[in-house]
Amino acid sequence: MSSFELQAENISKVFGRRLIFKDVDFSCKDNGIYGISGPNGSGKSTFLKIISGVISPTKGKVIHLFGGKAIESEDLHNYIGFVAPYVILYDEFSAVENIRFFSKIRGVNFTKEKLDFLFQHFGLLDRKDDLVKGYSSGMKQRLKFIFALIHSPKILFFDEPTSNLDNSGKEKVYQTVKEESQKNIVIIASNEDSDLAICSSVLELQDYKKTNN
Amino acid sequence: MSAYALFKKDLASELRTRYAINSLVMFIVVTISVILFSIGNEKISDFLSGGLFWVVIFFSAMSGLSRAFVSEEERGTTLTLQLIASPTTIFSGKLLFNLILVFAMNIVVALLYSALFDAFVIKNLSLFLYAFILGNVGIAIASTLIASIIAKASSKGTLYPVLSFPILLPLMLTLIDLTKQAMDTTTFSSSYVELAILGCYDVVMIAASFMLFDFIWKD
């Protein structure tokens, strides 16, 4: 198990005058699959970005702990993996170039075996040297999982993880989620029943949409 | 090392997409041509040619340097960068890229300018080089920070030179003054204050950039 812990307390987010959610508490520890659901516009993606440290909440605090020690925000990116429709990879590079550049920027090493294993697992091995520009939306989605997993993160955030994927792609994702959840934390934001069915607990964001008073 | 890796990514991306290089080259050629046409057969003063040199550099910088962050925002890859690197790494990598771009661009401008304008004669080359180097560093730092601020705005093209003008004005005025002195005299003694201003400007800008970038980048 990863001994990673995420604590989010009294999280509120306001965009302009619009309250997205108010006083949301969320915590998870060590490993497992956690779900976040809510109708369109309920703030699932915003909440995921906040608890992953990408954006700041209007109110409340998010703490990431590893081995009992708080992780500095400067280092947080190396502990998290993130897959979402709005994560865009560089079109002008090939799939493998994208992954190689990202790993060098992160300052992490990966073996060719691991790279090939992930490309094989997500069915992109024979297209790994093609430019991302020529990928279909489903192939881009598969590549995002390789992007999220190559540095062996301790916590994974998946926003609509099965969007654009065919049935075999969805199976690969569910298999990956189950495997990763054995040792790491996986958080899924989705409206798909099949995505939420594999979660041990689900946070319903609509419940936190109170008035801004 | 991470910042250098980001710089290499940006360089590889630039060589494939020619996002900034094309607009910079076109801008330099067009600006110098317009000045040449507008002067015609008139004889311009030496000091005016020195001032116009920095005008060309200012507007060329405005056309190309915002790309460091604007291209990421336009392609939607800003979040991807946030997921792979700390704000310090991102700013350092982008600054390194802009430094190389500014120096390459301004060396080309300086060579073209001295070849095409007879009035542009530098008597004190070492003073000009000090001013040129410190000035380029200042332009690169300020432009990178302003680019990160305007990247999320809707009217980036207009906002960039408008926001840059007050921030780059003290730098430009000092550079014009130093260029005038480099064309006028062969000694350093009267230029220490201006060189110190350039040095201070660079230090203040780099300190302010690293302090502010965290806030700009996260929200």
Coordinates of N, CA and C in Angstrom, one line a residue, chain A residues 83 120-124 137-143 145 149 158 160-177 194-195 198:
Chain A
V83 N -6.2 11.8 -15.6 CA -6.7 11.6 -17.0 C -8.1 12.3 -17.1
Q120 N 1.5 -1.5 -25.0 CA 0.9 -2.8 -25.4 C -0.4 -3.0 -24.7
H121 N -0.4 -2.7 -23.4 CA -1.6 -2.8 -22.6 C -2.8 -2.0 -23.1
F122 N -2.5 -0.8 -23.6 CA -3.6 0.1 -24.1 C -3.7 0.0 -25.6
G123 N -3.1 -1.0 -26.2 CA -3.3 -1.3 -27.6 C -2.7 -0.2 -28.6
L124 N -1.6 0.4 -28.2 CA -1.1 1.5 -29.0 C 0.4 1.2 -29.5
S137 N -9.9 10.2 -31.3 CA -10.1 10.6 -29.9 C -10.0 9.5 -28.9
G138 N -10.4 8.3 -29.3 CA -10.3 7.1 -28.4 C -8.8 6.8 -28.2
M139 N -8.0 6.9 -29.3 CA -6.5 6.6 -29.1 C -5.9 7.6 -28.2
K140 N -6.3 8.9 -28.3 CA -5.8 9.9 -27.5 C -6.1 9.6 -26.0
Q141 N -7.3 9.2 -25.8 CA -7.8 8.8 -24.4 C -6.9 7.7 -23.9
R142 N -6.6 6.7 -24.7 CA -5.7 5.6 -24.2 C -4.3 6.1 -23.9
L143 N -3.9 7.1 -24.7 CA -2.5 7.6 -24.5 C -2.5 8.4 -23.2
F145 N -3.9 7.6 -20.5 CA -3.7 6.7 -19.4 C -2.2 6.4 -19.3
L149 N 0.2 7.1 -16.0 CA 0.7 5.9 -15.2 C 2.3 5.8 -15.3
F158 N -9.3 10.3 -12.3 CA -9.8 10.0 -13.6 C -11.1 10.7 -13.8
E160 N -14.2 11.3 -16.2 CA -14.8 10.7 -17.3 C -13.8 9.7 -18.0
P161 N -13.3 8.7 -17.3 CA -12.2 7.9 -17.8 C -12.6 7.1 -19.1
T162 N -13.9 6.8 -19.2 CA -14.2 5.9 -20.4 C -14.8 6.6 -21.5
S163 N -14.7 8.0 -21.5 CA -15.3 8.7 -22.6 C -14.4 8.5 -23.9
N164 N -15.1 8.4 -25.0 CA -14.5 8.1 -26.3 C -13.9 6.7 -26.5
L165 N -14.1 5.9 -25.5 CA -13.5 4.5 -25.6 C -14.5 3.5 -26.1
D166 N -14.0 2.5 -26.9 CA -14.8 1.4 -27.3 C -14.9 0.4 -26.1
N167 N -15.6 -0.7 -26.3 CA -15.8 -1.7 -25.2 C -14.5 -2.2 -24.7
S168 N -13.5 -2.5 -25.7 CA -12.3 -3.1 -25.2 C -11.5 -2.1 -24.5
G169 N -11.5 -0.8 -24.9 CA -10.9 0.3 -24.2 C -11.4 0.4 -22.8
K170 N -12.7 0.3 -22.6 CA -13.3 0.4 -21.3 C -12.9 -0.7 -20.4
E171 N -12.8 -1.9 -21.0 CA -12.4 -3.1 -20.2 C -10.9 -2.8 -19.7
K172 N -10.1 -2.3 -20.6 CA -8.7 -2.0 -20.2 C -8.6 -1.0 -19.0
V173 N -9.5 0.0 -19.1 CA -9.5 1.0 -18.1 C -10.0 0.4 -16.8
Y174 N -11.0 -0.4 -16.8 CA -11.5 -1.0 -15.5 C -10.5 -1.9 -14.9
Q175 N -9.8 -2.7 -15.8 CA -8.7 -3.6 -15.4 C -7.6 -2.8 -14.7
T176 N -7.2 -1.6 -15.4 CA -6.2 -0.8 -14.8 C -6.6 -0.2 -13.5
V177 N -7.8 0.3 -13.4 CA -8.3 0.9 -12.2 C -8.2 -0.1 -11.0
S194 N -21.6 2.5 -15.0 CA -20.6 1.4 -15.0 C -19.3 1.9 -14.4
D195 N -18.9 3.2 -14.5 CA -17.7 3.7 -13.8 C -17.9 3.8 -12.3
I198 N -17.8 0.4 -9.8 CA -16.5 -0.2 -9.3 C -16.0 0.6 -8.1

